[in-house]
Short mmCIF file of C-alpha atoms in Angstrom, two decimals:
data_model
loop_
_atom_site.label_atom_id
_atom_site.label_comp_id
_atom_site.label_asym_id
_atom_site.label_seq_id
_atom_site.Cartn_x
_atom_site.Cartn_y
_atom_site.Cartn_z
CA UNK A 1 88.66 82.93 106.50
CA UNK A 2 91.97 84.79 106.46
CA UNK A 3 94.95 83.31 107.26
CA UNK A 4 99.08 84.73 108.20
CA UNK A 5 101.74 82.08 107.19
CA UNK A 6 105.25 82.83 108.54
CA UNK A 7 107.43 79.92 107.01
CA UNK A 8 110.88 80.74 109.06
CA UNK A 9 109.84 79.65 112.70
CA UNK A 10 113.82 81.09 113.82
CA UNK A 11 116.45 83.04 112.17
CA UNK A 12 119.95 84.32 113.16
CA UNK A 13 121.60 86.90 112.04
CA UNK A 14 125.09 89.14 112.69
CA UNK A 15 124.40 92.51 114.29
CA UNK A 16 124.68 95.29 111.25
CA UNK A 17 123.67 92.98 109.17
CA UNK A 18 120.09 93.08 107.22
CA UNK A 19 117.80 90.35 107.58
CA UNK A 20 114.21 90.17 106.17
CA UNK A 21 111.52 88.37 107.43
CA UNK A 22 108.77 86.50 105.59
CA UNK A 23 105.11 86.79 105.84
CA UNK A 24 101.96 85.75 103.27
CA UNK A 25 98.37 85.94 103.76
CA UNK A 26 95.11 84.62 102.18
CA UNK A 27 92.41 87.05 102.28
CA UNK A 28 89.45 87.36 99.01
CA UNK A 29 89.51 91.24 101.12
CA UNK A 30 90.26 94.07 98.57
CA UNK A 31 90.88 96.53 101.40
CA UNK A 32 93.05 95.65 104.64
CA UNK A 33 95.68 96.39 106.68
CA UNK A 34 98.99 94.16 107.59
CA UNK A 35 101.03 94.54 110.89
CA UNK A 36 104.42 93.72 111.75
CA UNK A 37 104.30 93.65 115.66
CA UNK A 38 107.47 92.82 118.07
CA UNK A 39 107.44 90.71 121.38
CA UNK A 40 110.85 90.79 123.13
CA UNK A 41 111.80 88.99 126.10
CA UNK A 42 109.43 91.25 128.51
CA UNK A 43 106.65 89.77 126.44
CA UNK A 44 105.16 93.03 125.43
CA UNK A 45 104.27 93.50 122.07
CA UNK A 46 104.80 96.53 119.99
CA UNK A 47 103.47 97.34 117.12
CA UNK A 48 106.76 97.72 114.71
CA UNK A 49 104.84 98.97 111.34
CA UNK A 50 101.43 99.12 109.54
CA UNK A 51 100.72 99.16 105.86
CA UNK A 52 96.92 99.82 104.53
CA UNK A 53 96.41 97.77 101.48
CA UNK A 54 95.10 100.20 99.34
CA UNK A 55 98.38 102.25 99.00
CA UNK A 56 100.73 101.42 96.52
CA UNK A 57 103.76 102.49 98.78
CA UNK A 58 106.11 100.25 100.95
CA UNK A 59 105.87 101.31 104.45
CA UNK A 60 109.07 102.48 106.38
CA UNK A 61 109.31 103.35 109.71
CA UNK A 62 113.61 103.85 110.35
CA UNK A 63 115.86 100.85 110.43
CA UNK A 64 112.15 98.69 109.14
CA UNK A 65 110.36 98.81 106.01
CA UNK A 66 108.01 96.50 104.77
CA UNK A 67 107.85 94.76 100.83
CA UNK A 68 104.26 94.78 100.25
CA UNK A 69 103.38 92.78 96.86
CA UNK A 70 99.56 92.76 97.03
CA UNK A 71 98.95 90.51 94.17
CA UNK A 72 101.34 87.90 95.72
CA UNK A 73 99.44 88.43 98.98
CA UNK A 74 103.15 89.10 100.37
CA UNK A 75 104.08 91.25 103.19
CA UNK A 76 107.87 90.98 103.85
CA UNK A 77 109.49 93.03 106.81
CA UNK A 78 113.30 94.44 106.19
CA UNK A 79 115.43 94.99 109.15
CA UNK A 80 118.63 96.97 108.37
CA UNK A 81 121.62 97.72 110.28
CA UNK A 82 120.40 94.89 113.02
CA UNK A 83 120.96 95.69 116.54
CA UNK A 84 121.30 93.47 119.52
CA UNK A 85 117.48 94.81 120.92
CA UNK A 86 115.95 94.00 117.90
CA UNK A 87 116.41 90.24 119.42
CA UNK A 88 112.70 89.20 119.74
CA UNK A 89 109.55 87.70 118.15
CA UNK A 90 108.30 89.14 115.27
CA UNK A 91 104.44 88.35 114.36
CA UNK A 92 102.83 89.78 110.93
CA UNK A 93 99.11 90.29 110.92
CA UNK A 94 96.33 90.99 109.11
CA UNK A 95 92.86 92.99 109.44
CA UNK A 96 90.10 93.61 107.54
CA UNK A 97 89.24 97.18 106.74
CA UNK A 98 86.27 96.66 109.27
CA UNK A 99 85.36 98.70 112.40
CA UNK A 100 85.60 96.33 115.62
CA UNK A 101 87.42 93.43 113.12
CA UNK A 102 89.89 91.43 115.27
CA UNK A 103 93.56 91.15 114.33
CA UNK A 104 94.78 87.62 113.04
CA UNK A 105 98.34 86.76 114.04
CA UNK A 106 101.19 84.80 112.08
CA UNK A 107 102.84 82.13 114.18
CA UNK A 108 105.72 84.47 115.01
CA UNK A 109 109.63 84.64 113.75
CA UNK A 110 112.21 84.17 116.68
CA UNK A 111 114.62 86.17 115.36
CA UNK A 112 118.12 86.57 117.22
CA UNK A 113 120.61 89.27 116.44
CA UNK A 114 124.10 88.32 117.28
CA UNK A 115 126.89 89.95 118.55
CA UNK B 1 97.12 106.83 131.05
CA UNK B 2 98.94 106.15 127.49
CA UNK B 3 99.15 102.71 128.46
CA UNK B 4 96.86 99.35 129.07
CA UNK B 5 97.35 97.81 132.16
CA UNK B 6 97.15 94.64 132.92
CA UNK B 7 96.83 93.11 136.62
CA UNK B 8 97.93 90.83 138.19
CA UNK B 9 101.26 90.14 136.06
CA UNK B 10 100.84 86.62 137.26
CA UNK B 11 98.25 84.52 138.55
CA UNK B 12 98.52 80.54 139.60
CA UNK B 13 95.51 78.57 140.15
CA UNK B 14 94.75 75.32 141.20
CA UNK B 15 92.84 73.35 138.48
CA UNK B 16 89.57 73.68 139.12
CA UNK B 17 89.84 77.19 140.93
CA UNK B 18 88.73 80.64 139.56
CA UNK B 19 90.83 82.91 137.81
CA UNK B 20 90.22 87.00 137.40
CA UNK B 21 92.17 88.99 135.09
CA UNK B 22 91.77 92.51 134.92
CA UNK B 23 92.28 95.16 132.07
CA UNK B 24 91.94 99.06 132.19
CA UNK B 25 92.25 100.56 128.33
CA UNK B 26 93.84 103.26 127.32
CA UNK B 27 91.49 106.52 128.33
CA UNK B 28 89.26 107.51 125.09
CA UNK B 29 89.79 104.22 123.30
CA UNK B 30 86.68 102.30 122.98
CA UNK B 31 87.75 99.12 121.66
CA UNK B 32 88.69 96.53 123.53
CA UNK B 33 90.33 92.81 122.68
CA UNK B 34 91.45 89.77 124.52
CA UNK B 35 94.13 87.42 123.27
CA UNK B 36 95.41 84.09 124.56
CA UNK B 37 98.85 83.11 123.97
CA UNK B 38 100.04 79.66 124.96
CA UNK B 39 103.17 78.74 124.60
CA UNK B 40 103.69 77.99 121.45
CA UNK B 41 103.56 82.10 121.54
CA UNK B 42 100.62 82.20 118.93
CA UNK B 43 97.26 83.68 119.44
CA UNK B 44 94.04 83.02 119.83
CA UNK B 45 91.33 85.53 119.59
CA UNK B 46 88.73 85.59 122.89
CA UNK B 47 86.67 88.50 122.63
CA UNK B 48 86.28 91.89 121.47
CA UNK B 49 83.94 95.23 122.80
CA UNK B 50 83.36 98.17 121.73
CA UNK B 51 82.41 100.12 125.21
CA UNK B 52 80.10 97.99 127.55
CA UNK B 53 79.02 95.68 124.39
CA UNK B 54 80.90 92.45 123.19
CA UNK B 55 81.03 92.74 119.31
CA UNK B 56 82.88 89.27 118.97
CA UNK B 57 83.06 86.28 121.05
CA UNK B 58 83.52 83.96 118.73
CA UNK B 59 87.05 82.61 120.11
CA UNK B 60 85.53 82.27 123.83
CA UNK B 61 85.00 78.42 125.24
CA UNK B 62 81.77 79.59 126.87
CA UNK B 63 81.30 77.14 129.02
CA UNK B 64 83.66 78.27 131.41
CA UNK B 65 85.18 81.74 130.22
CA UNK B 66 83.26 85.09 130.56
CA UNK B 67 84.29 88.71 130.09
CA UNK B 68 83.02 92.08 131.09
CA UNK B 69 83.69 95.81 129.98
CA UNK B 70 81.39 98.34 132.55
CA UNK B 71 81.46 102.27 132.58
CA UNK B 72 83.99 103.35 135.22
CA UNK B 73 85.77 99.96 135.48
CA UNK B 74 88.31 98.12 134.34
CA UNK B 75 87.12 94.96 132.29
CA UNK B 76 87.94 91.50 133.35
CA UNK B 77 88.22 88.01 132.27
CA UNK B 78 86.99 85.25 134.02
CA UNK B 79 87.80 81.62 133.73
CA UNK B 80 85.52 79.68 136.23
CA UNK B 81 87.02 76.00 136.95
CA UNK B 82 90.62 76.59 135.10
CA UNK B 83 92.12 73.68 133.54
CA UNK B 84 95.60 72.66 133.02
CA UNK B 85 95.17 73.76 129.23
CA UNK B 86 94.45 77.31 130.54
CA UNK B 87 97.86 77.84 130.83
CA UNK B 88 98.42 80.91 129.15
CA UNK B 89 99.64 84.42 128.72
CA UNK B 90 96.77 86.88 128.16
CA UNK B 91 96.67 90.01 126.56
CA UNK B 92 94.50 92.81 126.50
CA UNK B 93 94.82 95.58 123.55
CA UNK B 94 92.47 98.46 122.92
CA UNK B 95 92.26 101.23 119.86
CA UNK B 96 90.72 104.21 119.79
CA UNK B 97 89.14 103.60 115.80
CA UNK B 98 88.94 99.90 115.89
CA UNK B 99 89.96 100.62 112.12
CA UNK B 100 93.38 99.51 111.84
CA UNK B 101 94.89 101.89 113.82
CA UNK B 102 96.97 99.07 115.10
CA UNK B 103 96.38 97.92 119.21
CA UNK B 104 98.02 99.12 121.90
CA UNK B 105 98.82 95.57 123.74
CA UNK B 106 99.22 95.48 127.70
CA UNK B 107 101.96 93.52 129.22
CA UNK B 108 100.03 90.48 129.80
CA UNK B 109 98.84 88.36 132.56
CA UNK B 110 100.68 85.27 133.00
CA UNK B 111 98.52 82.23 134.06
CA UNK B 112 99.88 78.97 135.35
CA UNK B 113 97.50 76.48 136.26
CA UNK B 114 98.62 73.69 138.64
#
């Protein structure tokens, strides 16, 4: 069974300031896909950045980017240049390169950006 | 729409009592997933469909949950006899691919059970 370990239940950080956020799986999957999804205060969750494991390439989407380190079954998420809204929960998932395959959630990063 | 919605917001039940939760998808995706979030904020996987047909319900306690997905309707979730456990926030996502395309996560339905 596959498994998301998140070892940094809260963080707290300066606004401008980078922070990274840590995330490993277990998986004996070759091919898969990892999530980094955000839940702020209104409780809706968006989906912040996707990686597919079978490119070799770090995913960026702006401000995030992710350190993906396959071997290590790693899957880091980089925040630069914080900003106050990026004040939420942060989950990292996984999914198997499956059609219908569920997504299994981390137990989430409360991460608060101060001012 | 471009969104799933979610309704009601909130919903309180006495124990015991029935609870409905309704989700409509986002038009022309055919996957469709229910999460449970307690408050510990993680998740637990309920159910998953692919149109009118559950593909997983491995993370539904039978015995008193059900769920639906029919043409022309929004689906639902049904807790018959809610217990003070059921306490919950629950979220409905659906993808077009069901390939890792990522959901698209409603807003939730927030459940207290009194």
């Amino acid at each position: 069974a596959q498994t998301v370990t998140q070892s940094q239940p809260e963080m707290s950080v300066q606004e401008a300031e980078t922070v990274t956020l840590s995330c490993t799986y277990d998986t004996s999957e070759n091919n898969y896909y990892l999530f980094w999804y955000k839940q702020p205060p209104s409780r809706q969750m968006i989906l912040v950045i996707r990686q597919e494991a079978y490119k070799q390439q770090n995913a960026t989407e702006n401000r995030f980017s992710v350190n993906f380190q396959k071997a290590a079954k790693s899957f880091s998420l980089k925040i630069s240049d914080s900003q106050l809204g990026d004040t939420a929960m942060y989950f990292c998932a996984f999914m198997k390169h499956a059609r219908d395959d569920k997504i299994i959630f981390g137990k989430g990063t409360r991460l608060h950006i101060l001012p | 729409g471009e969104e799933v919605a979610q309704t009601p917001k909130h919903l309180v039940r006495g124990e015991g009592q029935k609870a409905k939760l309704y989700c409509a998808p986002i038009k022309g995706h055919s996957y469709v997933f229910w999460y449970q979030q307690v408050l510990k904020n993680e998740f637990k996987f309920l159910i998953s469909f692919q149109n009118e047909n559950v593909f997983d319900e491995t993370g539904m306690p039978k015995e008193r949950f059900s769920a639906k997905c029919l043409p022309n309707s929004p689906c639902s979730l049904e807790i018959q006899a809610t217990k003070l456990e059921d306490s919950a926030v629950y979220f409905c996502a659906s993808s077009r691919t069901g390939q890792g395309d990522g959901y698209t996560f409603g807003s939730g339905t927030r459940l207290t059970v009194v």
